[in-house]
Coordinates of C-alpha atoms and ligand atoms in Angstrom, one line a residue:
X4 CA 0.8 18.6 2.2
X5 CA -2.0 20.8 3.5
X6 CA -3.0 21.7 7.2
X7 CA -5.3 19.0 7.2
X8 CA -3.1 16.1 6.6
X9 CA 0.7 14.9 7.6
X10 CA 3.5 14.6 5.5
X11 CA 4.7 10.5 5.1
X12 CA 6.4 9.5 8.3
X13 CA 10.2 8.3 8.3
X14 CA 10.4 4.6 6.6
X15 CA 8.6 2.7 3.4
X16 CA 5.0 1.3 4.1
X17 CA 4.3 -2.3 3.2
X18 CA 1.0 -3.1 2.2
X19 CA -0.2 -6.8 4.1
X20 CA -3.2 -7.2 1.4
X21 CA -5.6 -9.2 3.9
X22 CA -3.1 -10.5 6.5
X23 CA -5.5 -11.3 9.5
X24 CA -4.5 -8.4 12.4
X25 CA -3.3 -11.0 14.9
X26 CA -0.5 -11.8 12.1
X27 CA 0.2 -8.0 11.6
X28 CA 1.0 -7.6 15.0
X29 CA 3.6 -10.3 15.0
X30 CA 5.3 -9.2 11.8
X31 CA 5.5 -5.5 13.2
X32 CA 7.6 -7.0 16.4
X33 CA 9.3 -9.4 14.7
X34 CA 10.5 -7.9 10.7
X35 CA 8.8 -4.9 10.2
X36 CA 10.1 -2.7 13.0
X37 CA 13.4 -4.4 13.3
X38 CA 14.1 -4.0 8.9
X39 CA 13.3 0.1 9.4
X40 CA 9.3 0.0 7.8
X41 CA 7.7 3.1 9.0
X42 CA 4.0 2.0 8.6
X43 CA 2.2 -1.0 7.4
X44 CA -1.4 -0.8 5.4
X45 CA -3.8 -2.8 6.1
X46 CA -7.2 -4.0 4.2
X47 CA -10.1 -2.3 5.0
X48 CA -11.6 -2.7 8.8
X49 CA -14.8 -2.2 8.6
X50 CA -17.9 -4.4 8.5
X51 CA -17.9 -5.8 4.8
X52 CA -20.5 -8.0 2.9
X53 CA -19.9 -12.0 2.8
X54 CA -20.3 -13.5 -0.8
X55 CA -20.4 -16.8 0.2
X56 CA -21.6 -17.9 -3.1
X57 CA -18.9 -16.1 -4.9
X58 CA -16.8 -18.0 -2.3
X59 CA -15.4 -15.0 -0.2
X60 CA -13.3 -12.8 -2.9
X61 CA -11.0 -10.6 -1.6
X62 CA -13.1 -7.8 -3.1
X63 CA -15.6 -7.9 -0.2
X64 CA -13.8 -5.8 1.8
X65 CA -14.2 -2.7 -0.9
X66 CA -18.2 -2.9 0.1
X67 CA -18.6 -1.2 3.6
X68 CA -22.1 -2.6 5.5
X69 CA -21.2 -0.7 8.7
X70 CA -18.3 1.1 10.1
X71 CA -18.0 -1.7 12.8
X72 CA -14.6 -3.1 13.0
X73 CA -15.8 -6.2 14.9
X74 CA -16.0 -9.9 12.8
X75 CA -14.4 -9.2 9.9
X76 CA -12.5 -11.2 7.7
X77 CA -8.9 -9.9 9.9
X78 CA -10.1 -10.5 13.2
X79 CA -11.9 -8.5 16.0
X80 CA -12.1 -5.1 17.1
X81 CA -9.9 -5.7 20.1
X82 CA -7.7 -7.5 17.8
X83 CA -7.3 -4.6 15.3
X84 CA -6.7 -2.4 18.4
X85 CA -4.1 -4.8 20.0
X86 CA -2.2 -4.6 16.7
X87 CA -2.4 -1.0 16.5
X88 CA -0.4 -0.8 20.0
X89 CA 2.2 -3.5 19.0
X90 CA 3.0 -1.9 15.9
X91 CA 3.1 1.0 17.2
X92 CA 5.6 -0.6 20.3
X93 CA 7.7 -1.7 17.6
X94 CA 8.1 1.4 15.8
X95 CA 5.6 1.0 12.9
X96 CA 2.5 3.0 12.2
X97 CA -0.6 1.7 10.6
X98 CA -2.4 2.8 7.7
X99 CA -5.9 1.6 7.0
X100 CA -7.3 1.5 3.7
X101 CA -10.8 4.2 4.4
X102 CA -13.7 3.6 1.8
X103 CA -15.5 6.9 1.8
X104 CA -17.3 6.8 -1.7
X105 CA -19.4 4.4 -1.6
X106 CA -21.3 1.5 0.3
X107 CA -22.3 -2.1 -1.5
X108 CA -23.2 -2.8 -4.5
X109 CA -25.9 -5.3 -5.8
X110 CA -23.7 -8.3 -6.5
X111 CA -24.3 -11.6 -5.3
X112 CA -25.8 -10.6 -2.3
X113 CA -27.7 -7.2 -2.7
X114 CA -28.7 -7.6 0.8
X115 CA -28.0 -9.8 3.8
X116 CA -26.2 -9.7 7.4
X117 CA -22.5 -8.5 6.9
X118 CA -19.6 -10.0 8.2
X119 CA -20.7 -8.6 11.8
X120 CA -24.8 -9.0 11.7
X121 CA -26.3 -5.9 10.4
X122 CA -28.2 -6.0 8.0
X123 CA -28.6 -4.0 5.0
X124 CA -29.5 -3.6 1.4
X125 CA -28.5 -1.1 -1.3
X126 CA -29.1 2.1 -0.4
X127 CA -30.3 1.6 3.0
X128 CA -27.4 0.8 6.1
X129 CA -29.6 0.8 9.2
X130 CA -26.5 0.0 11.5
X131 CA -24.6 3.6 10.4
X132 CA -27.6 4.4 9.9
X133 CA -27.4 5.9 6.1
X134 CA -30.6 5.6 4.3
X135 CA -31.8 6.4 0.9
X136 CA -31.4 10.3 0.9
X137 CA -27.9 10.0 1.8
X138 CA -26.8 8.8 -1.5
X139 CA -26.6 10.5 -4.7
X140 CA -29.2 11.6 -7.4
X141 CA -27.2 9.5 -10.2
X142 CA -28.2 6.0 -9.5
X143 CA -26.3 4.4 -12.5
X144 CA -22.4 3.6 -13.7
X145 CA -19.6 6.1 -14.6
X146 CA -19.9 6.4 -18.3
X147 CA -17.6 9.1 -19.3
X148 CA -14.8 8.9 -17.4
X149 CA -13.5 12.4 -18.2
X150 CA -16.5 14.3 -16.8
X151 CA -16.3 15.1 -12.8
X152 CA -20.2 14.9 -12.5
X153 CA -20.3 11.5 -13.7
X154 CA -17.1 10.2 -12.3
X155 CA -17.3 11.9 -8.8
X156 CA -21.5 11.2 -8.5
X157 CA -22.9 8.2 -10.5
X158 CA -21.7 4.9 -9.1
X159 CA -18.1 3.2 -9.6
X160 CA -18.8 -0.6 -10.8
X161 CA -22.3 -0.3 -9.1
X162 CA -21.6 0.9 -5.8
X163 CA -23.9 2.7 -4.1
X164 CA -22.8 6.0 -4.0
X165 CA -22.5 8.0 -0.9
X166 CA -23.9 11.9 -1.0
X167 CA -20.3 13.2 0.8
X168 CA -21.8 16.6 0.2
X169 CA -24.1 15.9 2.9
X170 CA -23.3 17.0 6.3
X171 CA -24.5 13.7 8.2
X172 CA -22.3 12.0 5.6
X173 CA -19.1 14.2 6.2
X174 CA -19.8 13.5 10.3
X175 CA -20.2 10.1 10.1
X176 CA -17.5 9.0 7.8
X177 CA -15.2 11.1 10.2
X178 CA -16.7 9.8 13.1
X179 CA -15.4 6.7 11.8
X180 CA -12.1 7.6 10.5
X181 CA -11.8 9.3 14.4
X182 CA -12.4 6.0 16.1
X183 CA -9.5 4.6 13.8
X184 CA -7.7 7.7 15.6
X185 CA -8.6 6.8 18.7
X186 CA -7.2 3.8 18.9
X187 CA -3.9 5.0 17.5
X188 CA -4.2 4.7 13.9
X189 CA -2.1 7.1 11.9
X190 CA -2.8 7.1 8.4
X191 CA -5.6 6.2 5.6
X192 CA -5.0 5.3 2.0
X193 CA -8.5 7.0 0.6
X194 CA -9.9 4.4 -1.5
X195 CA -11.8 5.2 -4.9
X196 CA -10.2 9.0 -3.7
X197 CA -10.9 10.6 -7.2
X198 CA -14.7 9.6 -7.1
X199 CA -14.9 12.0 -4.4
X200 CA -14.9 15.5 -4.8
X201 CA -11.9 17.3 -3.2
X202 CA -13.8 19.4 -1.5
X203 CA -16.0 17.1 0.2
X204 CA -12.6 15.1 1.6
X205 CA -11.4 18.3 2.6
X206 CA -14.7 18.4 5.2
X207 CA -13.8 14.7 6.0
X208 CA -10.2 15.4 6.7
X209 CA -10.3 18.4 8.5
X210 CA -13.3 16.9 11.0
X211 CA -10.5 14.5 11.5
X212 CA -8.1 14.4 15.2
X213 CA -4.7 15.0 16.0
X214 CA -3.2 11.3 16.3
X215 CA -2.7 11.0 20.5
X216 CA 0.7 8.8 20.2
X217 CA 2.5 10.6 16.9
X218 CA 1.2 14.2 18.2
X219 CA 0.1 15.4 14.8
X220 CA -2.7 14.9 11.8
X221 CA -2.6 11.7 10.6
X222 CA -1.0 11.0 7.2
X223 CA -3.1 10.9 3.9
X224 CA -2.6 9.2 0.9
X225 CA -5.4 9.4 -2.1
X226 CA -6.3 6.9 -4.8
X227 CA -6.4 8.7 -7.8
X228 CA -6.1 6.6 -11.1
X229 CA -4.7 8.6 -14.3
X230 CA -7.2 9.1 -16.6
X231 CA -8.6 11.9 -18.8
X232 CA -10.6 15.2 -17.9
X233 CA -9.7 18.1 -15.8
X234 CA -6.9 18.6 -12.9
X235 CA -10.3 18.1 -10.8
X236 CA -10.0 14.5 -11.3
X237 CA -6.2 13.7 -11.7
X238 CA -3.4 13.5 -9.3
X239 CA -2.7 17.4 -9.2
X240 CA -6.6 17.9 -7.9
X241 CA -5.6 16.1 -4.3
X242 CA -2.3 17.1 -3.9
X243 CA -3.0 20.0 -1.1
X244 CA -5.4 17.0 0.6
X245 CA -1.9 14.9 1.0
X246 CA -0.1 12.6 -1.2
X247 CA -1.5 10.5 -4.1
X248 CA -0.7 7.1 -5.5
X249 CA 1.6 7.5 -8.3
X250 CA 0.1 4.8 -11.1
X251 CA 2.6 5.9 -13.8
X252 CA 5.4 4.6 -11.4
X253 CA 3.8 1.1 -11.5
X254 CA 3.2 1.3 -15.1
X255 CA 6.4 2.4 -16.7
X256 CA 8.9 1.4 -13.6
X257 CA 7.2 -2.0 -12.9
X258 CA 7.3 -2.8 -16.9
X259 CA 11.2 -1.3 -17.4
X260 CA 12.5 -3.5 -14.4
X261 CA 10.1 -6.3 -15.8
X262 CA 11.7 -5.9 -19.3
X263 CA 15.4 -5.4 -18.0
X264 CA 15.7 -2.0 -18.6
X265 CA 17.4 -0.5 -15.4
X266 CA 19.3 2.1 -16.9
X267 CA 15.5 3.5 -18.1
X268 CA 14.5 3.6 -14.6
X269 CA 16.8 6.1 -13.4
X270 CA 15.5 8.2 -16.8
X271 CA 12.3 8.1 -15.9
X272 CA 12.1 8.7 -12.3
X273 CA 14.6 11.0 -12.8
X274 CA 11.8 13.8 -14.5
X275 CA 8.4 13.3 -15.7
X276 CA 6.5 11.8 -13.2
X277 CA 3.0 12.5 -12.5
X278 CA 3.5 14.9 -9.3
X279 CA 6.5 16.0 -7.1
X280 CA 8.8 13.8 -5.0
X281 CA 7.2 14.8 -2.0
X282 CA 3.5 13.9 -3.0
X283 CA 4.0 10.8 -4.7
X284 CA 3.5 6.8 -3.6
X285 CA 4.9 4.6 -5.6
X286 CA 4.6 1.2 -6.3
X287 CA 5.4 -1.7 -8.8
X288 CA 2.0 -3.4 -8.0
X289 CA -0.8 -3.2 -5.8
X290 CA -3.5 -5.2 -5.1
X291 CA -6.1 -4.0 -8.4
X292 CA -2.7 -4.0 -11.0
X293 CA -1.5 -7.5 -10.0
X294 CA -5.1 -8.4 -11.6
X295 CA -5.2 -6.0 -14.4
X296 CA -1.4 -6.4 -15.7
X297 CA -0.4 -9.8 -13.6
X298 CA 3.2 -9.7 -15.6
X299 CA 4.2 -7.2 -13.3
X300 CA 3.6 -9.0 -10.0
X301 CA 6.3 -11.4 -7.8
X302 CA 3.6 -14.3 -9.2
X303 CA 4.9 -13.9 -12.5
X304 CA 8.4 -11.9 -12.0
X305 CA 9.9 -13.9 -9.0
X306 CA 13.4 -13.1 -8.1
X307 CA 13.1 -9.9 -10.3
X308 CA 10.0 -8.9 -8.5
X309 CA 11.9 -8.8 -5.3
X310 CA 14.7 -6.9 -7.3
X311 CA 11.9 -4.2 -8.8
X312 CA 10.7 -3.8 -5.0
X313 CA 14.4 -3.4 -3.9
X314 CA 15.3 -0.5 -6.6
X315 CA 11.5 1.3 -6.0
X316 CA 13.3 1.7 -2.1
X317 CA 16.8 2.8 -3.6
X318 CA 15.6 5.0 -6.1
X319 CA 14.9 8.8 -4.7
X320 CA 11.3 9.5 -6.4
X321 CA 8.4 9.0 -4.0
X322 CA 7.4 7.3 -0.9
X323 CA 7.9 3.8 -1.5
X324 CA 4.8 1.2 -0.7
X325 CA 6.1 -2.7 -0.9
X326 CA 3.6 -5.1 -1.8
X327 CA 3.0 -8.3 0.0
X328 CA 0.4 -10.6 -1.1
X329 CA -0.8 -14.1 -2.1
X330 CA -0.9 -16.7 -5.2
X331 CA -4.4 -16.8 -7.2
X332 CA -5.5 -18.5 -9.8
X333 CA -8.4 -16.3 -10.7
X334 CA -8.5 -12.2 -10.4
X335 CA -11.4 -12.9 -7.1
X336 CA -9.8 -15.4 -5.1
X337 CA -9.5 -14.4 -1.2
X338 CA -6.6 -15.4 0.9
X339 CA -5.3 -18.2 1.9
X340 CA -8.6 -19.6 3.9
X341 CA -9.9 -22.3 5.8
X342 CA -13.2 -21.8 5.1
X343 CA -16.1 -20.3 7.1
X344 CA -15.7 -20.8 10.8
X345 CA -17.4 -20.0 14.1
X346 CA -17.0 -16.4 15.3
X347 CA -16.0 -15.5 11.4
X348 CA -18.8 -15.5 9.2
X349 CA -16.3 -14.2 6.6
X350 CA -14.4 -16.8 6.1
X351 CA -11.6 -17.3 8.1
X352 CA -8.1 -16.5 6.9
X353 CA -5.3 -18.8 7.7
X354 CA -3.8 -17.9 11.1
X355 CA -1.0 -17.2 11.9
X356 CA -0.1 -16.2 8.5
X357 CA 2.9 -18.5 7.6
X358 CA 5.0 -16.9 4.9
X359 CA 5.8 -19.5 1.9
X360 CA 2.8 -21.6 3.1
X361 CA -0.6 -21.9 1.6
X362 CA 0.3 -19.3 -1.0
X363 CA 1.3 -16.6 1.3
X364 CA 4.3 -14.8 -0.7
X365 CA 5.6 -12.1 1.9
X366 CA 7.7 -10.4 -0.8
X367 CA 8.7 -8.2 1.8
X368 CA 10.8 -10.6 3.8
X369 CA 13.0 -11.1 0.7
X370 CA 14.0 -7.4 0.6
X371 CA 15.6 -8.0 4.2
X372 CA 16.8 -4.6 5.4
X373 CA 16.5 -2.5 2.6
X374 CA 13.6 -0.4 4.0
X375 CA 16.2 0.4 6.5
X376 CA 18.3 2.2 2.9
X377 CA 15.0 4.0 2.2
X378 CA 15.4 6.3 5.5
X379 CA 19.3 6.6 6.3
X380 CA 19.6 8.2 2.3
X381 CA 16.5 10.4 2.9
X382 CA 16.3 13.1 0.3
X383 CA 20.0 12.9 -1.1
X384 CA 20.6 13.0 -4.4
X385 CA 21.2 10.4 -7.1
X386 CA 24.7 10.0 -8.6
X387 CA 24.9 7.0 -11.1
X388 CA 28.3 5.0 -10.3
X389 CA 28.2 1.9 -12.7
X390 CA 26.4 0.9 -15.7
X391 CA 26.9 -2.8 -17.6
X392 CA 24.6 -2.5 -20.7
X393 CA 20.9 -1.4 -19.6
X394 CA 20.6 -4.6 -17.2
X395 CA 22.8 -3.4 -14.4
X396 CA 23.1 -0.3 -12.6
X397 CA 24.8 0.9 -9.7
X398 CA 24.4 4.4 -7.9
X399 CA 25.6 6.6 -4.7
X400 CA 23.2 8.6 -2.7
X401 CA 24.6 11.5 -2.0
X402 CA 27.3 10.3 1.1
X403 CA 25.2 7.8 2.6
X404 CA 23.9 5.0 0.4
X405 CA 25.3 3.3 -2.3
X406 CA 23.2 0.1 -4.2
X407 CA 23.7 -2.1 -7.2
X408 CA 21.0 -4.1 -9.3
X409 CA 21.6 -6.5 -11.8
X410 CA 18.8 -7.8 -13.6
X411 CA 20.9 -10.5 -15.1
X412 CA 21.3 -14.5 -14.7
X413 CA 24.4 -14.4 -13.7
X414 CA 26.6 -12.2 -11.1
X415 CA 28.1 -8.8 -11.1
X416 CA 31.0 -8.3 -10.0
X417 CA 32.3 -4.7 -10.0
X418 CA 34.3 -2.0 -8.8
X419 CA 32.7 1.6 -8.7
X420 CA 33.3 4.8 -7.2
X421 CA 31.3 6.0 -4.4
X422 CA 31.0 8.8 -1.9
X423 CA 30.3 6.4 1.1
X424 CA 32.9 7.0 3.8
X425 CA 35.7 4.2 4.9
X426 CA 34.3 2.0 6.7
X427 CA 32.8 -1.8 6.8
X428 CA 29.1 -1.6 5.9
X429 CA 26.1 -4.4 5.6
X430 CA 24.5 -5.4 2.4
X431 CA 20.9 -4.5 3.7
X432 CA 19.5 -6.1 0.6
X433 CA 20.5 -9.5 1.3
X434 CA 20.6 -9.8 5.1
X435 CA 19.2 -8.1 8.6
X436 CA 21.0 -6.0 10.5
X437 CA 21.1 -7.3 13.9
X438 CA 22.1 -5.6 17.0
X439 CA 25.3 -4.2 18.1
X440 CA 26.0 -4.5 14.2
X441 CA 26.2 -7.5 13.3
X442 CA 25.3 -8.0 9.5
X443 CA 22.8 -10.8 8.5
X444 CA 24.6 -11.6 4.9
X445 CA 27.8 -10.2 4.1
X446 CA 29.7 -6.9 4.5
X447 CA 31.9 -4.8 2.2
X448 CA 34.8 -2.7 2.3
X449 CA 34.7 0.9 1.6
X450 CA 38.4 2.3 0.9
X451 CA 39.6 5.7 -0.4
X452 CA 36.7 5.9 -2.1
X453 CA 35.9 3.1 -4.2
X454 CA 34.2 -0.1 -3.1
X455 CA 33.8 -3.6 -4.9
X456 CA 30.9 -5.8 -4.9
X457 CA 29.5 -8.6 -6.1
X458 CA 25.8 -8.7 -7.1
X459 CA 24.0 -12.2 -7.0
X460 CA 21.8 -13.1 -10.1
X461 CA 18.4 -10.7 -10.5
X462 CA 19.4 -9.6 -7.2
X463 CA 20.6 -6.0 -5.2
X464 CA 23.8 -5.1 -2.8
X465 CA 22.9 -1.9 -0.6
X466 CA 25.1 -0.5 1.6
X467 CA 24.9 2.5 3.8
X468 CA 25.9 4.8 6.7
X469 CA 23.2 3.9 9.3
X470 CA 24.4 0.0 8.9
X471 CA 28.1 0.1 9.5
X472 CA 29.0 -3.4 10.4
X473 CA 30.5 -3.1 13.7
X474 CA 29.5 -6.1 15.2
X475 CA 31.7 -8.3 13.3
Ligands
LAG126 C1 -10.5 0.8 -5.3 N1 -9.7 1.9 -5.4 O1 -10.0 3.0 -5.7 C2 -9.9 -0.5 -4.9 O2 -8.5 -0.5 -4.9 C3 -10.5 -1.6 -5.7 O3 -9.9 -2.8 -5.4 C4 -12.0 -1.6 -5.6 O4 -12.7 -2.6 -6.4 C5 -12.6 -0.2 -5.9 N2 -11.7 0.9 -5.7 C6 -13.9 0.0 -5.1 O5 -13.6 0.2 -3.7 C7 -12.8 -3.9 -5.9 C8 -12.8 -4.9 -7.1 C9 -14.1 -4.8 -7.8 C10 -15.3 -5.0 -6.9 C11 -15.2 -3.9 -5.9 C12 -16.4 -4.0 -4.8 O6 -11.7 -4.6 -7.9 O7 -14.1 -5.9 -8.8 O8 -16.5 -5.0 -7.6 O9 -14.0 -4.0 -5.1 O10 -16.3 -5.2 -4.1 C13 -17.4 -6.1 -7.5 C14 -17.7 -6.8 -8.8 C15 -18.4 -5.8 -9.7 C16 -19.7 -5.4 -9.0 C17 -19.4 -4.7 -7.7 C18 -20.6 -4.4 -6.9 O11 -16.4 -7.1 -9.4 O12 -18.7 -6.5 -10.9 O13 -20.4 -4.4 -9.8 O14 -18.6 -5.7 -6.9 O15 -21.4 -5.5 -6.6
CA127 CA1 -18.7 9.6 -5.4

């Protein structure tokens, strides 16, 4: 990555899609920090518009009133900044999702207080303040996606598109993404990234601060959707602004591992992926695919979902992002919610967020200790070890990991080679690793080099060198 931005810190990042921040901070202390996640992103901060008569989708947060972080939908400002210092306490960093392209649309409520007061109405933001001149000339919808004028000026499903050519744009959006700074944030996932030119985030970023507690630039992902047209408005156009999202990871991956097809996986990840290792996030689903392709989602995938999540943090292409979400029933339905409440005009979201209740999946907490795999293996390379048909697969990472994945019914027992050293290690997939050692699930035996396992049904062993079991 470029001057302006950080390469990914050590350890996965889980995405908590609308957990309120009060619940972020507990699940930093308690099972993100201690199963080795390095950063956590969260939805978007800032003030947001409140569709009450569209009965609080989770969409709102993707239509910025204000760069206030007070009274949204997560909590208060002093609540996002107490979670910022637990997580951080606890080892993890958090990443929020920054909307720089565009304001509200005309919706349901064209106009109206946001979630913290101010008011507003298309074009015109008095609490920022942004006003008419500081969007663009093209006041209609992308229509040809493969031309940058169109997709990077004219508005994205209606959205009021901001003029980031402008200088008092360029400050203020930075002003805001430095007060996330500020209070210790170390990362932003750049929403709606290739509707902005690259030059214009450039400005952004490199207005941007040195993160106080990580001593460097904070990291940078960018949303860039495949699609057709130049370099200028694909992955390869952001990759000296930091990493991109990696869609063709969700796409083929997600639908290979859906389909049973493990063997593929380590074919396709193993050359033709959309950008280099080092730029790439990957993920089986986020928050826009579990809507637009719900096959590929722990809703409709269960057990194997959990399994697909496991592999993307085995496999050696990309910085993995785990998903963690909710049930729906339609593509706009918020969060688990108790309705509109006093002191959250948004529409208060179940708190604390109890995982396996009222819809709340945590797909994370099923992959145990596996982000912990993700960071002892680092960069080493792949060696495939077992193979049962395409269903079942089983490879070595270089000399310190070694993981099996059966997407089968029934177990899989085996015996492989490996290049793990002797030694007593934790299966990290299937339990914690708690201290002084002690495995959460089971541990095997790794002897002259071989090592036999037994993998449950659509399920994952990992074992490796940063969780020998020692503690019995
Ligand atoms: C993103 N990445 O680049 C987000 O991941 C994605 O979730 C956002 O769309 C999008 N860019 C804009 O930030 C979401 C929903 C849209 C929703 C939009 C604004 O997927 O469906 O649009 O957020 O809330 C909605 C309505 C549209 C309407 C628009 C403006 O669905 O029909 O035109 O609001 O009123
Ligand atoms: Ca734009």
């Amino acid at each position: 990555a470029a001057s302006t931005t950080a390469d990914a810190g050590d350890g996965p990042i889980v995405h908590l899609f609308q957990w309120r921040w009060e619940s972020v901070a507990q699940e930093c202390a308690e099972t993100l920090g201690p199963n080795g996640y390095g950063a956590v992103q969260v939805s978007p901060p800032q003030e947001h518009v409140v569709l009450e008569g569209e009965d609080y989708p989770w969409w709102q947060d993707y239509q910025p009133v204000s760069y206030s972080l007070d009274n949204t939908r997560r909590g208060t400002r002093d609540e996002f900044a107490s979670m910022v210092r637990s997580c951080r306490d606890a080892g993890v960093k958090i990443y929020v999702d920054a909307i720089v392209n565009h304001m509200t649309g005309t919706g349901s409520a064209g106009s109206g207080p946001g979630s913290d007061g101010s008011t507003y109405q298309k074009y015109s933001y008095p609490h920022v303040p942004y006003g008419d001149g500081d969007f663009g000339d093209c006041r209609s919808d992308i229509a040809n996606w493969s031309d940058p004028e169109e997709v990077q000026n004219c508005e994205l499903v209606s959205l009021s598109d901001l003029d980031t050519g402008s200088e008092h744009v360029r400050d203020t959006v930075a002003g805001y993404l430095n007060d996330l700074v500020d209070l210790g944030v170390a990362g932003f996932r750049i929403d709606a990234a290739k509707h902005v030119p690259a030059g214009d985030l450039e400005a952004i970023l490199s207005r941007v601060d040195e993160v106080p507690e990580f001593g460097g630039r904070p990291y940078v992902f960018h949303e860039v959707l495949e699609g057709g047209g130049p370099e200028s408005i694909r992955p390869p156009g952001y990759t000296h602004l930091g990493d991109v999202t990696d869609m063709g990871y969700h796409s083929r991956v997600g639908a290979q591992i859906r389909d049973g097809q493990l063997a593929g996986v380590l074919d396709t990840v193993g050359g033709g992926m959309a950008v280099d290792s080092d730029q790439a996030v990957v993920f089986i689903d986020n928050h826009d695919t579990q809507r637009s392709d719900s096959s590929i989602s722990h809703q409709r995938m269960g057990e194997r979902h959990t399994l697909a999540q496991a592999l993307t943090l085995a496999q050696p292409y990309g910085t993995p992002k785990v998903m963690s979400s909710y049930r729906f029933d339609s593509d706009a339905q918020g969060p688990p919610s108790t309705g509109a409440e006093d002191g959250n005009p948004a529409g208060a979201i179940t708190a604390p967020t109890e995982c396996g209740a009222d819809g709340w999946y945590c797909e994370h907490r099923g992959l145990n200790a596996m982000p912990t795999f993700t960071t002892a293996v680092g960069d080493a390379p792949l060696t495939e070890r077992a193979e049962d048909g395409q269903e079942r697969i089983a490879f070595d990472r270089g000399e310190r990991g070694f993981a099996a994945f059966n997407a089968t019914g029934s177990e899989w027992t085996l015996s492989a080679p490996t290049a793990l050293p002797d030694g007593s290690y934790c299966d990290v997939a299937n339990g914690t690793v708690g201290a002084e050692g002690a495995c959460g699930s089971g541990a095997y035996e790794v002897s002259g080099g071989e090592v036999h396992v037994t993998v449950p049904a659509d399920g994952a062993v990992a074992l490796h060198t940063g969780a020998l079991c020692t503690g019995g």
